[in-house]
């Protein structure tokens, strides 16, 4: 019978979904008793632990939902390797105010210059700020939309993508799009225009985007929507990945 109160408390805490309370209350009670901490400060410490742990779990769920291929922080990005990149601009973007303003970001530069790393870093920052994020390559996104159209679920997919605060479209321009694919991507970006933020990485300068979208008319209309409220990251230089590889090799 002596265990009854403990079992009852554990049951209540599980029902209330307070796992950190359940895990930490006994240990923290002993610490507070030894320190002469009163019950109010004990409860304050315990609730703080619960809130910190809850926020951590929420961030983990947002990262998983975003389908980020890797958890890359901007702290690990070597800005010195890409002198053309405006570091202060990137750090300002990491505050995520641009997402609240529903602006866009376009990162342009040759393959290997760290565009995806920066995109992932900004996506992670948005997840940490409590914003829903989705990450996808341009080719995979177009394929998914074409399959959804064939299966009569395109509208549902478009609604799902419209809900995210930040949509990251990686590797635009690596492969040309079909006429249907280009039109579907244009439709999606038009739907998000001034309703949500889109971050695009591309290895092509704007003047070569027609090679991807097929027609100057469609390309012009797309750029008109994307660049109305845009932050452009110029990432020209030697391959960031190659430099990172050389750096690791020199340390071995």
Tab-separated table of N, CA, C and O in Angstrom, residues 143-206:
chain	number	residue	atom	x	y	z
A	143	UNK	N	8.022	15.275	-59.568
A	143	UNK	CA	7.562	13.887	-59.710
A	143	UNK	C	6.386	13.591	-58.786
A	143	UNK	O	5.410	12.933	-59.184
A	144	UNK	N	6.481	14.090	-57.542
A	144	UNK	CA	5.407	13.863	-56.572
A	144	UNK	C	4.114	14.539	-57.023
A	144	UNK	O	3.023	13.964	-56.899
A	145	UNK	N	4.232	15.756	-57.555
A	145	UNK	CA	3.030	16.464	-58.010
A	145	UNK	C	2.413	15.788	-59.232
A	145	UNK	O	1.188	15.713	-59.354
A	146	UNK	N	3.249	15.281	-60.135
A	146	UNK	CA	2.718	14.604	-61.324
A	146	UNK	C	2.021	13.299	-60.937
A	146	UNK	O	0.955	12.967	-61.481
A	147	UNK	N	2.594	12.561	-59.989
A	147	UNK	CA	1.946	11.337	-59.515
A	147	UNK	C	0.628	11.669	-58.818
A	147	UNK	O	-0.378	10.969	-59.003
A	148	UNK	N	0.643	12.747	-58.021
A	148	UNK	CA	-0.571	13.155	-57.311
A	148	UNK	C	-1.665	13.565	-58.297
A	148	UNK	O	-2.847	13.265	-58.090
A	149	UNK	N	-1.266	14.234	-59.373
A	149	UNK	CA	-2.253	14.624	-60.388
A	149	UNK	C	-2.871	13.393	-61.039
A	149	UNK	O	-4.096	13.310	-61.220
A	150	UNK	N	-2.041	12.399	-61.374
A	150	UNK	CA	-2.537	11.179	-62.008
A	150	UNK	C	-3.452	10.398	-61.072
A	150	UNK	O	-4.366	9.704	-61.534
A	151	UNK	N	-3.201	10.511	-59.759
A	151	UNK	CA	-3.984	9.760	-58.774
A	151	UNK	C	-5.109	10.586	-58.164
A	151	UNK	O	-5.708	10.188	-57.161
A	152	UNK	N	-5.383	11.762	-58.761
A	152	UNK	CA	-6.487	12.630	-58.337
A	152	UNK	C	-6.345	13.100	-56.881
A	152	UNK	O	-7.337	13.260	-56.175
A	153	UNK	N	-5.106	13.344	-56.449
A	153	UNK	CA	-4.893	13.863	-55.096
A	153	UNK	C	-3.978	15.090	-55.111
A	153	UNK	O	-3.385	15.447	-54.093
A	154	UNK	N	-3.899	15.749	-56.266
A	154	UNK	CA	-3.029	16.920	-56.394
A	154	UNK	C	-3.492	18.053	-55.496
A	154	UNK	O	-2.668	18.718	-54.859
A	155	UNK	N	-4.791	18.265	-55.421
A	155	UNK	CA	-5.316	19.361	-54.600
A	155	UNK	C	-4.936	19.169	-53.143
A	155	UNK	O	-4.551	20.133	-52.466
A	156	UNK	N	-5.008	17.925	-52.647
A	156	UNK	CA	-4.643	17.649	-51.256
A	156	UNK	C	-3.161	17.921	-51.021
A	156	UNK	O	-2.786	18.520	-50.008
A	157	UNK	N	-2.309	17.518	-51.969
A	157	UNK	CA	-0.874	17.763	-51.842
A	157	UNK	C	-0.585	19.264	-51.861
A	157	UNK	O	0.230	19.753	-51.069
A	158	UNK	N	-1.237	19.985	-52.750
A	158	UNK	CA	-1.031	21.434	-52.823
A	158	UNK	C	-1.432	22.111	-51.518
A	158	UNK	O	-0.760	23.038	-51.067
A	159	UNK	N	-2.507	21.650	-50.923
A	159	UNK	CA	-2.944	22.216	-49.637
A	159	UNK	C	-1.926	21.929	-48.545
A	159	UNK	O	-1.666	22.784	-47.689
A	160	UNK	N	-1.364	20.723	-48.559
A	160	UNK	CA	-0.344	20.370	-47.560
A	160	UNK	C	0.876	21.280	-47.691
A	160	UNK	O	1.402	21.780	-46.703
A	161	UNK	N	1.318	21.487	-48.922
A	161	UNK	CA	2.493	22.322	-49.154
A	161	UNK	C	2.205	23.790	-48.879
A	161	UNK	O	3.108	24.555	-48.532
A	162	UNK	N	0.945	24.186	-49.028
A	162	UNK	CA	0.581	25.580	-48.761
A	162	UNK	C	0.609	25.886	-47.269
A	162	UNK	O	0.753	27.044	-46.876
A	163	UNK	N	0.487	24.856	-46.436
A	163	UNK	CA	0.422	25.079	-44.988
A	163	UNK	C	1.773	25.386	-44.361
A	163	UNK	O	1.843	26.006	-43.305
A	164	UNK	N	2.872	24.929	-44.996
A	164	UNK	CA	4.180	25.109	-44.375
A	164	UNK	C	4.617	26.560	-44.480
A	164	UNK	O	4.379	27.231	-45.489
A	165	UNK	N	5.255	27.044	-43.433
A	165	UNK	CA	5.744	28.423	-43.447
A	165	UNK	C	6.914	28.580	-44.402
A	165	UNK	O	7.082	29.633	-45.023
A	166	UNK	N	7.749	27.523	-44.509
A	166	UNK	CA	8.920	27.570	-45.378
A	166	UNK	C	8.995	26.302	-46.215
A	166	UNK	O	9.072	25.197	-45.679
A	167	UNK	N	8.975	26.478	-47.532
A	167	UNK	CA	9.168	25.375	-48.467
A	167	UNK	C	10.552	25.531	-49.087
A	167	UNK	O	10.837	26.542	-49.731
A	168	UNK	N	11.423	24.531	-48.880
A	168	UNK	CA	12.774	24.552	-49.444
A	168	UNK	C	12.797	23.648	-50.671
A	168	UNK	O	12.539	22.443	-50.575
A	169	UNK	N	13.088	24.244	-51.829
A	169	UNK	CA	13.194	23.489	-53.087
A	169	UNK	C	14.668	23.489	-53.490
A	169	UNK	O	15.210	24.515	-53.893
A	170	UNK	N	15.300	22.345	-53.368
A	170	UNK	CA	16.735	22.230	-53.592
A	170	UNK	C	17.031	21.757	-55.015
A	170	UNK	O	16.245	21.025	-55.612
A	171	UNK	N	18.171	22.193	-55.537
A	171	UNK	CA	18.713	21.696	-56.812
A	171	UNK	C	17.826	22.016	-58.016
A	171	UNK	O	17.706	21.199	-58.929
A	172	UNK	N	17.223	23.189	-58.051
A	172	UNK	CA	16.478	23.591	-59.239
A	172	UNK	C	17.459	23.874	-60.366
A	172	UNK	O	18.415	24.611	-60.192
A	173	UNK	N	17.217	23.274	-61.526
A	173	UNK	CA	18.089	23.502	-62.669
A	173	UNK	C	19.032	22.363	-62.963
A	173	UNK	O	19.700	22.367	-64.000
A	174	UNK	N	19.104	21.377	-62.073
A	174	UNK	CA	19.995	20.242	-62.329
A	174	UNK	C	19.475	19.383	-63.477
A	174	UNK	O	20.255	18.793	-64.222
A	175	UNK	N	18.154	19.304	-63.610
A	175	UNK	CA	17.556	18.572	-64.730
A	175	UNK	C	16.435	19.420	-65.308
A	175	UNK	O	15.690	20.071	-64.566
A	176	UNK	N	16.299	19.454	-66.651
A	176	UNK	CA	15.189	20.194	-67.268
A	176	UNK	C	13.850	19.571	-66.868
A	176	UNK	O	13.755	18.362	-66.637
A	177	UNK	N	12.824	20.394	-66.793
A	177	UNK	CA	11.502	19.908	-66.428
A	177	UNK	C	10.652	19.714	-67.673
A	177	UNK	O	10.805	20.426	-68.660
A	178	UNK	N	9.760	18.743	-67.613
A	178	UNK	CA	8.802	18.573	-68.697
A	178	UNK	C	7.845	19.761	-68.693
A	178	UNK	O	7.766	20.515	-67.711
A	179	UNK	N	7.104	19.928	-69.766
A	179	UNK	CA	6.141	21.028	-69.841
A	179	UNK	C	5.141	20.945	-68.690
A	179	UNK	O	4.860	21.943	-68.013
A	180	UNK	N	4.626	19.746	-68.440
A	180	UNK	CA	3.662	19.558	-67.353
A	180	UNK	C	4.303	19.827	-66.001
A	180	UNK	O	3.721	20.495	-65.141
A	181	UNK	N	5.528	19.316	-65.804
A	181	UNK	CA	6.229	19.524	-64.545
A	181	UNK	C	6.496	20.994	-64.269
A	181	UNK	O	6.325	21.471	-63.143
A	182	UNK	N	6.922	21.717	-65.300
A	182	UNK	CA	7.192	23.144	-65.146
A	182	UNK	C	5.920	23.900	-64.790
A	182	UNK	O	5.928	24.792	-63.925
A	183	UNK	N	4.815	23.536	-65.424
A	183	UNK	CA	3.542	24.204	-65.142
A	183	UNK	C	3.058	23.913	-63.722
A	183	UNK	O	2.528	24.798	-63.044
A	184	UNK	N	3.252	22.682	-63.245
A	184	UNK	CA	2.844	22.328	-61.885
A	184	UNK	C	3.676	23.078	-60.851
A	184	UNK	O	3.144	23.548	-59.836
A	185	UNK	N	4.985	23.186	-61.102
A	185	UNK	CA	5.849	23.908	-60.175
A	185	UNK	C	5.489	25.393	-60.157
A	185	UNK	O	5.451	26.024	-59.096
A	186	UNK	N	5.205	25.952	-61.338
A	186	UNK	CA	4.784	27.346	-61.417
A	186	UNK	C	3.483	27.563	-60.634
A	186	UNK	O	3.337	28.544	-59.895
A	187	UNK	N	2.552	26.627	-60.778
A	187	UNK	CA	1.271	26.739	-60.074
A	187	UNK	C	1.473	26.730	-58.559
A	187	UNK	O	0.857	27.522	-57.831
A	188	UNK	N	2.351	25.851	-58.090
A	188	UNK	CA	2.619	25.773	-56.651
A	188	UNK	C	3.228	27.071	-56.138
A	188	UNK	O	2.798	27.600	-55.096
A	189	UNK	N	4.217	27.590	-56.830
A	189	UNK	CA	4.873	28.819	-56.393
A	189	UNK	C	3.900	29.994	-56.450
A	189	UNK	O	3.913	30.873	-55.576
A	190	UNK	N	3.013	29.990	-57.434
A	190	UNK	CA	1.990	31.032	-57.521
A	190	UNK	C	1.035	30.955	-56.336
A	190	UNK	O	0.623	31.980	-55.787
A	191	UNK	N	0.678	29.728	-55.922
A	191	UNK	CA	-0.216	29.550	-54.782
A	191	UNK	C	0.417	30.046	-53.488
A	191	UNK	O	-0.271	30.552	-52.598
A	192	UNK	N	1.752	29.911	-53.394
A	192	UNK	CA	2.442	30.334	-52.178
A	192	UNK	C	2.814	31.819	-52.204
A	192	UNK	O	3.267	32.354	-51.192
A	193	UNK	N	2.635	32.471	-53.318
A	193	UNK	CA	3.027	33.876	-53.474
A	193	UNK	C	2.349	34.742	-52.417
A	193	UNK	O	1.129	34.786	-52.321
A	194	UNK	N	3.169	35.380	-51.582
A	194	UNK	CA	2.736	36.249	-50.485
A	194	UNK	C	1.882	35.521	-49.444
A	194	UNK	O	1.229	36.147	-48.623
A	195	UNK	N	1.891	34.177	-49.479
A	195	UNK	CA	1.198	33.381	-48.451
A	195	UNK	C	2.181	32.562	-47.621
A	195	UNK	O	1.864	32.149	-46.511
A	196	UNK	N	3.350	32.287	-48.189
A	196	UNK	CA	4.367	31.516	-47.479
A	196	UNK	C	5.715	31.750	-48.128
A	196	UNK	O	5.797	32.222	-49.272
A	197	UNK	N	6.782	31.440	-47.422
A	197	UNK	CA	8.135	31.664	-47.931
A	197	UNK	C	8.654	30.436	-48.665
A	197	UNK	O	8.391	29.298	-48.259
A	198	UNK	N	9.395	30.697	-49.739
A	198	UNK	CA	10.013	29.626	-50.509
A	198	UNK	C	11.508	29.902	-50.622
A	198	UNK	O	11.911	31.026	-50.918
A	199	UNK	N	12.312	28.881	-50.336
A	199	UNK	CA	13.762	28.981	-50.481
A	199	UNK	C	14.166	28.039	-51.612
A	199	UNK	O	13.862	26.850	-51.560
A	200	UNK	N	14.837	28.589	-52.615
A	200	UNK	CA	15.256	27.793	-53.768
A	200	UNK	C	16.770	27.852	-53.911
A	200	UNK	O	17.372	28.925	-53.788
A	201	UNK	N	17.391	26.699	-54.135
A	201	UNK	CA	18.814	26.675	-54.483
A	201	UNK	C	18.925	26.267	-55.954
A	201	UNK	O	18.186	25.396	-56.422
A	202	UNK	N	19.839	26.917	-56.671
A	202	UNK	CA	20.001	26.610	-58.092
A	202	UNK	C	21.442	26.808	-58.512
A	202	UNK	O	22.114	27.736	-58.046
A	203	UNK	N	21.888	25.949	-59.407
A	203	UNK	CA	23.236	26.082	-59.972
A	203	UNK	C	23.235	26.961	-61.217
A	203	UNK	O	24.289	27.181	-61.814
A	204	UNK	N	22.064	27.479	-61.601
A	204	UNK	CA	21.946	28.294	-62.810
A	204	UNK	C	21.659	29.751	-62.470
A	204	UNK	O	20.823	30.023	-61.599
A	205	UNK	N	22.290	30.688	-63.169
A	205	UNK	CA	21.897	32.101	-63.041
A	205	UNK	C	20.507	32.294	-63.621
A	205	UNK	O	20.036	31.476	-64.427
A	206	UNK	N	19.835	33.368	-63.235
A	206	UNK	CA	18.457	33.580	-63.669
A	206	UNK	C	18.293	33.519	-65.185
A	206	UNK	O	17.299	32.989	-65.684
